[in-house]
Amino acid sequence: IEERLGEMHKAGQTRGPIHRCDGQEAVGVGATAALEQRDYVTTTHRGHAVYIGKGLDPRRVVAEIFGRKTGYGGGRAGHMLVADASQGMIGGNAIVGGSIPAATGMALSIQILREDRVAMAVFGDGAAQTGICHESMNMAGLWKLPVIFLLEHNEYGLTVHHTAQSAVPDLHVRAAGYGMPGVQVDGNDAVAVFQAVAGARARALRGEGPTLIEARTYRVEGFSTSDMGGYQRQEDIDRWKARDPLLVSRAGLAEEADAARIAAVEKDAEDTVVAAFEAALSDPLPEFVPHAPSAPYSNAGGGR
Amino acid sequence: IEERLGEMHKAGQTRGPIHRCDGQEAVGVGATAALEQRDYVTTTHRGHAVYIGKGLDPRRVVAEIFGRKTGYGGGRAGHMLVADASQGMIGGNAIVGGSIPAATGMALSIQILREDRVAMAVFGDGAAQTGICHESMNMAGLWKLPVIFLLEHNEYGLTVHHTAQSAVPDLHVRAAGYGMPGVQVDGNDAVAVFQAVAGARARALRGEGPTLIEARTYRVEGFSTSDMGGYQRQEDIDRWKARDPLLVSRAGLAEEADAARIAAVEKDAEDTVVAAFEAALSDPLPEFVPHAPSAPYSNAGGGR
Amino acid sequence: MAMMRYAEALNAALREEMERDPTVFVFGEDIATYGGVFKVTAGLAEAFGDRVRDTPISEQALTAMAVTAAMTGTKPVLEIMYADFMPLTLDALINQASIYNYIWDGQVTMPFVLRTQGGGGVGTGAQHAKSLDSLVAHIPGIKVVAPVTPADAKGLLLAAIRDPHPVVVLEHKLLYNTRGEVPDDQGPIEIGRARTVREGSDVSIFATSRMVLEAEKAADALAGDGISAEVIDLRTLRPLDLGAIAASVAKTNHAVVVNEDWGFCGYAAELSATIMDHAFDDLDAPVERVAALDMPIPYSQPLEEVVIPNADRIAAAARRALA
Amino acid sequence: MAMMRYAEALNAALREEMERDPTVFVFGEDIATYGGVFKVTAGLAEAFGDRVRDTPISEQALTAMAVTAAMTGTKPVLEIMYADFMPLTLDALINQASIYNYIWDGQVTMPFVLRTQGGGGVGTGAQHAKSLDSLVAHIPGIKVVAPVTPADAKGLLLAAIRDPHPVVVLEHKLLYNTRGEVPDDQGPIEIGRARTVREGSDVSIFATSRMVLEAEKAADALAGDGISAEVIDLRTLRPLDLGAIAASVAKTNHAVVVNEDWGFCGYAAELSATIMDHAFDDLDAPVERVAALDMPIPYSQPLEEVVIPNADRIAAAARRALA
Ligand SMILES: Cc1ncc(C[n+]2csc(CCOP(=O)(O)OP(=O)(O)O)c2C)c(N)n1
Ligand SMILES: Cc1ncc(C[n+]2csc(CCOP(=O)(O)OP(=O)(O)O)c2C)c(N)n1
Ligand SMILES: [Mg+2]
Ligand SMILES: [Mg+2]
């Protein structure tokens, strides 16, 4: 596990602009560390930690974020919709709630094909209020689909506090309405998230169906770089920053690795990230190429 | 209450074709008996008992069912979509799940206007699986809206048994996920339904928010007159027919009224219904009238 | 060559593909135990077990699930009971299915089929009689077919299931019991090809789905007045068979387009505009649009009759075009 | 007369109506505490308390609730953050709002407004840059307006709130910060009236929303070549101002229609077909459609630029029409 922790901690150092997940890395990183490459993951507009955790190349992630030809979508998708099918990361989804039926549908496919893998949906506390979340969880529970519902509860849906958008403070309780287990974990403790997901994965592979994991964390940065702020309480931000997942995992590591080792891992991570940004930023922008006749799109703008 | 019972029992005698609610009358009738005229009700494609219970004129209901000019929609709406705004019955809804946000929206209106009334949504066990049910219940619980969610659980959604469409057998348990009380009652006992709704109404008027009432019953007839059957177990049908709400309420009445009185009420009901059908069937069919300029519709068929 | 009902032809296509390809599965409301409210999936559950599933009433998630199931190795065929419920599927079609093949640079394809049925004429009312063709035909990346004959029903459904991209199959409640010859070896029919139902020289009537049958009746009536109408069944709503459209108008110089959905900002408008785009110089008169009146579909028969397009309105439109 | 930003003009309309009419309330995601992601509702929560509500992310139920709240004494104004989410509202619009006034024989009216904003140009990607005008404009019983100037924004929103029937207001993310004169006494502007932005004699350019600004740029460019283009802002997408359209084409004999949504089976098709319906004999050339390319809206700027219509494409279309 020391290895794993190092891995997570390293990934945790990554930074993505736009919808930052600073202070929430533990959820995405800890969860993906419990999966295999063949497992599928769908995530949200805030997926950076998940991308890195699922083994995507930081350089190509950053390239997509900056709309470069070398990005995972060749610059067509953008920061909210990164995907790498070869890693089972398909993909980011910026329609709130969209990642939930997405993973559920993959789990249905897995069940029909009798495959030995699982699908995991990462979504937020805001997404949990969408109707499609209900429909998906009911079907997952009904058919015992091999899917893991990882609810990243960061207390906000954009600017709205959860107490203003959810009738109940704790969302894992809803699992009972779908005949699946619901657990709550400390979202800033990568190890706790890792263990919860590992357990849910084993359960899904045994054919016992889905699990709802509510990982509690907090969004210490604004919703996105366009956020003008003003709706979060400073004391909350400070309280949570003191529990930054990196500090938590560093503490955890301290028991198992010596300071030098940790410093090395961190330095290494920093370097990877810096390199990724440098490389990506010097990559070319894409050019428009007309669609091939076999493509489902046409080059018409309406009319002739 | 003897009076009430007589009323309900009488209404219970009514029959509507198409989506019959034989054997389920107690739910619609018992529930509406607990409401005032000023309260709003929305219901489903199976709303006949509710229509009568909410004080609609059987003759105009039947006229609408037969597409007559004298029907509540002048024959434009049809059997699944009957409404009488003057009775707060607005209205039937044949989009499964549609009656749920409909009543929730009315409750929002009531809350904004600080009015002294409630809204009630009648819907089925199939409708409970729709996403819009989840979104509506979350908002109702969040804002403590004066709405009553009356779930008429007749074990089937069209031809699909509830065990094949719901991850959980008892749906009132989901109320916990929306911060509202959830209760289960015998849907074939009009008095039990009446009492549950009366309690929920009082709670809503006190500003304490919504209640989910799961009334368990069974659809002894096919889904609709177009149903070819073959998916229901005969023993279930027999078992439930033995508990027909009319028999149940007749038994209840026997303790309070003498046989002659009951016979009289039943005779009276029969007469009302027969008269309604006779009158309605002799009513004229509507003629097409072009829309007035003030209407939101036009008389164009596309083009000129 | 066998006489088959339209519903049977669809059933045969599903059965053949499921036998041929174990990754094909069928799901939707009431389609397994009951065999579908229009019996298109009758008998499949017995033959294919859990590859044929009854579902909860959850059109929104079902469609989104079809999209991603199709990305991950299966070929889902989803039945949406009434076209009136298509609005519930549009987020999955417009915000999901439409975009992934492009934005992920070809990393994924989505071989799923969404079958639904629309149309009026039997008093099902404002929530169960609409033809929302226009909403679906507007979406890039999604093909739309609307077979009229049993043979086309089988051939186009086979082609739809084998297509690597999403295909919506628009059926019609009044076509399921119509009968027609279906070649025993009926294979896939190329998506994107119109069918000339009858040749004519005076006016071209381009119709979709059940309106093709009304167009034929109209053509008979017009023939009585010595007007020779060409009737073309578009079969595929997206992508359009532009060649067939232009060729016919070049011959007749007059066009009527017929679609059962509403006309305003509807599919009939696309046909009308397309004809102008590709055959303006051949047109001696404006293209006539025939579509449902701009209002909800009424329940009572005498009202519904006025709102849904029919042979009389088509014939009248042809006469206006030729006037 | 005051210089105002488009967003401020909308804010002023909401404020005035809420003061004037206690039954008006505003709800939507992030609109209260934060004042809306585009700040259109800024300050309203402070002024009107629980008549301004932040909501959960539940577009589907919110829209359905607006429909029935409007039947029962209030006048809801619902904000849907991006037009890309309109598919989630369509069941409520098509199967609910569209039908009740008719099928219940006038027993109910539904005075609600749905405000949303669409359009591309700032790299928001395939799920946040679409203009789904066509989906909404197709629905009987629902009016659709798309103001371009701050004055029209205020006037049309006032008219929309006072309308007894549902009105969808289509705004544009790139218009919120544009400024313009708004008369201090700016009242409601009649729904259904187009606005002539500039007169011209050679070709008529009919545009909607932000495309009106691109059309003006195109007209400038064309003027450089001695081509006199008339630019008409339709302002109301449904019902159309047929008189204004026919009159302009009668004058110029050439037409270009511009809409930022996709062209196929889209709003541009309706405009094209409508012009043929009402001005065929005046047309010297087919109507030119300018719309988004038939594909998802790409994220990276050089790609998005090609897909979203602009002044260059509009000018080129005008030249084709006149060729
Ligand atoms: C269907 C839909 N509605 C609204 C939005 C706008 N939006 C983007 S993110 C967001 C908040 C999501 O909250 P949550 O699910 O908790 O995710 P978080 O941003 O907190 O990670 C909203 C409302 C959207 N993208 N999709
Ligand atoms: C959105 C939608 N999906 C499917 C249907 C078709 N349909 C009509 S009734 C019905 C079953 C509804 O079951 P339930 O809610 O339990 O009501 P019940 O008929 O049992 O009273 C279905 C699937 C519909 N009308 N609307
Ligand atoms: Mg959140
Ligand atoms: Mg039921």
GROMACS .gro file of N, CA and C and ligand atoms in nm, chain A residues 24 45-46 123-127 151-158 160 162 165 217 219 223, chain D residues 57, ligand 3:
model
   70
   24GLN      N    1  -0.986   1.834  -0.339
   24GLN     CA    2  -1.076   1.721  -0.356
   24GLN      C    3  -1.003   1.605  -0.427
   45HIS      N    4  -1.749   1.755  -1.509
   45HIS     CA    5  -1.674   1.871  -1.553
   45HIS      C    6  -1.553   1.896  -1.462
   46ARG      N    7  -1.548   1.823  -1.351
   46ARG     CA    8  -1.441   1.845  -1.253
   46ARG      C    9  -1.359   1.717  -1.241
  123PHE      N   10  -1.971   1.166  -0.955
  123PHE     CA   11  -2.066   1.277  -0.972
  123PHE      C   12  -2.075   1.356  -0.844
  124GLY      N   13  -2.141   1.471  -0.852
  124GLY     CA   14  -2.144   1.560  -0.736
  124GLY      C   15  -2.274   1.557  -0.659
  125ASP      N   16  -2.276   1.635  -0.552
  125ASP     CA   17  -2.397   1.645  -0.469
  125ASP      C   18  -2.509   1.716  -0.545
  126GLY      N   19  -2.472   1.801  -0.638
  126GLY     CA   20  -2.574   1.867  -0.719
  126GLY      C   21  -2.634   1.766  -0.816
  127ALA      N   22  -2.550   1.686  -0.877
  127ALA     CA   23  -2.595   1.586  -0.973
  127ALA      C   24  -2.689   1.484  -0.909
  151LEU      N   25  -2.020   0.945  -0.513
  151LEU     CA   26  -2.075   1.079  -0.498
  151LEU      C   27  -1.971   1.168  -0.428
  152GLU      N   28  -1.918   1.263  -0.502
  152GLU     CA   29  -1.819   1.355  -0.447
  152GLU      C   30  -1.895   1.475  -0.389
  153HIS      N   31  -1.920   1.469  -0.260
  153HIS     CA   32  -2.001   1.573  -0.194
  153HIS      C   33  -1.910   1.686  -0.145
  154ASN      N   34  -1.905   1.794  -0.224
  154ASN     CA   35  -1.817   1.905  -0.187
  154ASN      C   36  -1.897   2.024  -0.133
  155GLU      N   37  -2.021   1.995  -0.092
  155GLU     CA   38  -2.109   2.094  -0.027
  155GLU      C   39  -2.169   2.200  -0.120
  156TYR      N   40  -2.126   2.202  -0.246
  156TYR     CA   41  -2.182   2.302  -0.337
  156TYR      C   42  -2.218   2.245  -0.472
  157GLY      N   43  -2.322   2.300  -0.531
  157GLY     CA   44  -2.354   2.277  -0.670
  157GLY      C   45  -2.334   2.413  -0.734
  158LEU      N   46  -2.227   2.431  -0.805
  158LEU     CA   47  -2.192   2.565  -0.854
  158LEU      C   48  -2.188   2.658  -0.734
  160VAL      N   49  -2.460   2.712  -0.524
  160VAL     CA   50  -2.567   2.683  -0.429
  160VAL      C   51  -2.523   2.583  -0.323
  162HIS      N   52  -2.540   2.298  -0.040
  162HIS     CA   53  -2.623   2.176  -0.045
  162HIS      C   54  -2.751   2.189   0.036
  165GLN      N   55  -3.021   2.294  -0.188
  165GLN     CA   56  -3.057   2.215  -0.306
  165GLN      C   57  -3.087   2.069  -0.277
  217THR      N   58  -1.626   1.604   0.106
  217THR     CA   59  -1.511   1.692   0.092
  217THR      C   60  -1.563   1.835   0.080
  219ARG      N   61  -1.519   2.223  -0.159
  219ARG     CA   62  -1.456   2.289  -0.272
  219ARG      C   63  -1.388   2.416  -0.223
  223PHE      N   64  -1.605   2.776  -0.797
  223PHE     CA   65  -1.660   2.673  -0.883
  223PHE      C   66  -1.572   2.652  -1.006
  988ILE      N   67  -3.056   2.120  -0.922
  988ILE     CA   68  -3.033   2.098  -1.065
  988ILE      C   69  -3.138   1.999  -1.113
 1257MG      MG   70  -2.079   1.973  -0.553
   0.00000   0.00000   0.00000
